[in-house]
Amino acid sequence: VIHGDLATRNVLLTSTLDVKVTDFGLARQLNNYSMYVKTQDTPLPWRWLALESHRDMVFTSKSDVWSYGITLWEIFTLAEIPYAGATNCCQVVEDLEEGYRMRRPKYSTVSM
């Protein structure tokens, strides 16, 4: 299953500190395929998308790993907005293609 919308807004923490991933509205079952190509024109969470998802509308387990990394960044920045200075997805794509990466969060360690 590809979730397609991993972000802190879709993660719940129970009273026993169990983590629950929610909102499977963009999720897709892959079955015999390793990727999903989006063809519908629906809004996407562009601040959390991997570069290949931005460019080609391709979603894989690897693009979910990218979103997971952005989600961890959100957690360790204490809920800062990813790419806060960007006003649209085209700007994020251009920055990523030029090698830009967000700074390491203050509350993370180098080994993370």
mmCIF file of C-alpha atoms in Angstrom:
data_model
loop_
_atom_site.group_PDB
_atom_site.id
_atom_site.type_symbol
_atom_site.label_atom_id
_atom_site.label_comp_id
_atom_site.label_asym_id
_atom_site.label_seq_id
_atom_site.Cartn_x
_atom_site.Cartn_y
_atom_site.Cartn_z
ATOM 1 C CA VAL A 1 0.000 0.000 0.000
ATOM 2 C CA ILE A 2 1.201 3.478 -0.867
ATOM 3 C CA HIS A 3 -0.183 6.021 1.599
ATOM 4 C CA GLY A 4 0.394 9.096 -0.559
ATOM 5 C CA ASP A 5 -0.205 11.651 2.217
ATOM 6 C CA LEU A 6 2.157 10.994 5.123
ATOM 7 C CA ALA A 7 2.363 14.118 7.278
ATOM 8 C CA THR A 8 1.996 14.944 10.966
ATOM 9 C CA ARG A 9 -1.602 16.018 10.338
ATOM 10 C CA ASN A 10 -2.328 12.352 9.518
ATOM 11 C CA VAL A 11 -0.584 10.808 12.519
ATOM 12 C CA LEU A 12 -2.264 10.254 15.879
ATOM 13 C CA LEU A 13 -0.652 9.385 19.197
ATOM 14 C CA THR A 14 -2.659 7.292 21.659
ATOM 15 C CA SER A 15 -2.594 7.678 25.433
ATOM 16 C CA THR A 16 -0.209 4.698 25.532
ATOM 17 C CA LEU A 17 2.079 6.415 22.981
ATOM 18 C CA ASP A 18 1.168 4.120 20.093
ATOM 19 C CA VAL A 19 1.417 5.874 16.724
ATOM 20 C CA LYS A 20 -1.538 5.524 14.354
ATOM 21 C CA VAL A 21 -1.368 6.601 10.701
ATOM 22 C CA THR A 22 -4.711 7.945 9.449
ATOM 23 C CA ASP A 23 -6.323 9.419 6.318
ATOM 24 C CA PHE A 24 -5.946 6.830 3.604
ATOM 25 C CA GLY A 25 -7.837 8.951 1.051
ATOM 26 C CA LEU A 26 -4.868 9.029 -1.354
ATOM 27 C CA ALA A 27 -3.686 5.489 -0.551
ATOM 28 C CA ARG A 28 -3.427 2.882 -3.311
ATOM 29 C CA GLN A 29 -3.017 -0.885 -3.211
ATOM 30 C CA LEU A 30 -0.184 -1.866 -5.560
ATOM 31 C CA ASN A 31 -0.772 -5.614 -6.003
ATOM 32 C CA ASN A 32 1.540 -6.627 -8.905
ATOM 33 C CA TYR A 33 2.921 -3.139 -9.542
ATOM 34 C CA SER A 34 5.587 -1.215 -7.668
ATOM 35 C CA MET A 35 4.231 2.226 -8.478
ATOM 36 C CA TYR A 36 1.043 4.191 -8.975
ATOM 37 C CA VAL A 37 0.762 6.899 -11.640
ATOM 38 C CA LYS A 38 -1.774 9.559 -10.731
ATOM 39 C CA THR A 39 -4.076 10.575 -13.578
ATOM 40 C CA GLN A 40 -6.855 12.411 -11.740
ATOM 41 C CA ASP A 41 -6.677 16.156 -11.262
ATOM 42 C CA THR A 42 -7.035 16.379 -7.483
ATOM 43 C CA PRO A 43 -5.127 18.588 -5.036
ATOM 44 C CA LEU A 44 -1.953 17.069 -3.609
ATOM 45 C CA PRO A 45 0.039 17.864 -0.434
ATOM 46 C CA TRP A 46 2.917 19.408 -2.423
ATOM 47 C CA ARG A 47 5.132 20.276 0.549
ATOM 48 C CA TRP A 48 5.394 16.538 1.361
ATOM 49 C CA LEU A 49 5.799 15.129 -2.171
ATOM 50 C CA ALA A 50 8.975 13.529 -3.479
ATOM 51 C CA LEU A 51 10.495 15.100 -6.576
ATOM 52 C CA GLU A 52 9.365 12.270 -8.881
ATOM 53 C CA SER A 53 5.815 12.676 -7.598
ATOM 54 C CA HIS A 54 5.927 16.401 -8.372
ATOM 55 C CA ARG A 55 7.381 15.927 -11.850
ATOM 56 C CA ASP A 56 5.780 12.733 -13.107
ATOM 57 C CA MET A 57 2.838 12.062 -10.745
ATOM 58 C CA VAL A 58 4.535 8.741 -9.858
ATOM 59 C CA PHE A 59 3.987 7.369 -6.361
ATOM 60 C CA THR A 60 5.988 4.468 -4.907
ATOM 61 C CA SER A 61 7.083 3.208 -1.518
ATOM 62 C CA LYS A 62 10.145 5.411 -2.052
ATOM 63 C CA SER A 63 7.978 8.524 -2.378
ATOM 64 C CA ASP A 64 6.285 7.540 0.901
ATOM 65 C CA VAL A 65 9.755 7.304 2.485
ATOM 66 C CA TRP A 66 10.435 10.888 1.319
ATOM 67 C CA SER A 67 7.142 12.003 2.890
ATOM 68 C CA TYR A 68 8.083 10.139 6.068
ATOM 69 C CA GLY A 69 11.333 12.119 6.157
ATOM 70 C CA ILE A 70 9.406 15.382 5.807
ATOM 71 C CA THR A 71 7.090 14.176 8.595
ATOM 72 C CA LEU A 72 10.097 13.504 10.849
ATOM 73 C CA TRP A 73 11.392 16.976 9.955
ATOM 74 C CA GLU A 74 8.036 18.412 11.082
ATOM 75 C CA ILE A 75 8.287 16.554 14.389
ATOM 76 C CA PHE A 76 11.871 17.592 15.132
ATOM 77 C CA THR A 77 11.201 21.235 14.228
ATOM 78 C CA LEU A 78 8.205 21.227 16.588
ATOM 79 C CA ALA A 79 5.662 21.641 13.766
ATOM 80 C CA GLU A 80 7.353 24.094 11.422
ATOM 81 C CA ILE A 81 5.893 24.173 7.916
ATOM 82 C CA PRO A 82 8.083 22.399 5.321
ATOM 83 C CA TYR A 83 9.458 24.798 2.693
ATOM 84 C CA ALA A 84 7.783 27.672 4.553
ATOM 85 C CA GLY A 85 9.211 30.280 2.187
ATOM 86 C CA ALA A 86 7.768 28.609 -0.915
ATOM 87 C CA THR A 87 4.542 29.984 -2.332
ATOM 88 C CA ASN A 88 3.824 27.180 -4.811
ATOM 89 C CA CYS A 89 4.885 23.675 -5.807
ATOM 90 C CA CYS A 90 6.840 24.866 -8.862
ATOM 91 C CA GLN A 91 9.210 26.753 -6.583
ATOM 92 C CA VAL A 92 9.768 23.642 -4.426
ATOM 93 C CA VAL A 93 10.423 21.487 -7.516
ATOM 94 C CA GLU A 94 12.934 23.994 -8.884
ATOM 95 C CA ASP A 95 14.717 24.229 -5.529
ATOM 96 C CA LEU A 96 14.872 20.424 -5.135
ATOM 97 C CA GLU A 97 16.195 19.977 -8.681
ATOM 98 C CA GLU A 98 18.953 22.469 -7.848
ATOM 99 C CA GLY A 99 19.917 20.382 -4.802
ATOM 100 C CA TYR A 100 18.221 22.365 -2.045
ATOM 101 C CA ARG A 101 17.399 20.450 1.133
ATOM 102 C CA MET A 102 15.828 21.797 4.306
ATOM 103 C CA ARG A 103 18.141 22.415 7.244
ATOM 104 C CA ARG A 104 18.670 19.777 9.903
ATOM 105 C CA PRO A 105 16.146 20.405 12.692
ATOM 106 C CA LYS A 106 17.382 21.830 15.969
ATOM 107 C CA TYR A 107 15.987 18.912 17.985
ATOM 108 C CA SER A 108 17.528 16.147 15.881
ATOM 109 C CA THR A 109 20.987 14.663 16.100
ATOM 110 C CA VAL A 110 23.596 14.308 13.370
ATOM 111 C CA SER A 111 23.301 10.511 13.552
ATOM 112 C CA MET A 112 19.611 10.687 12.656
#
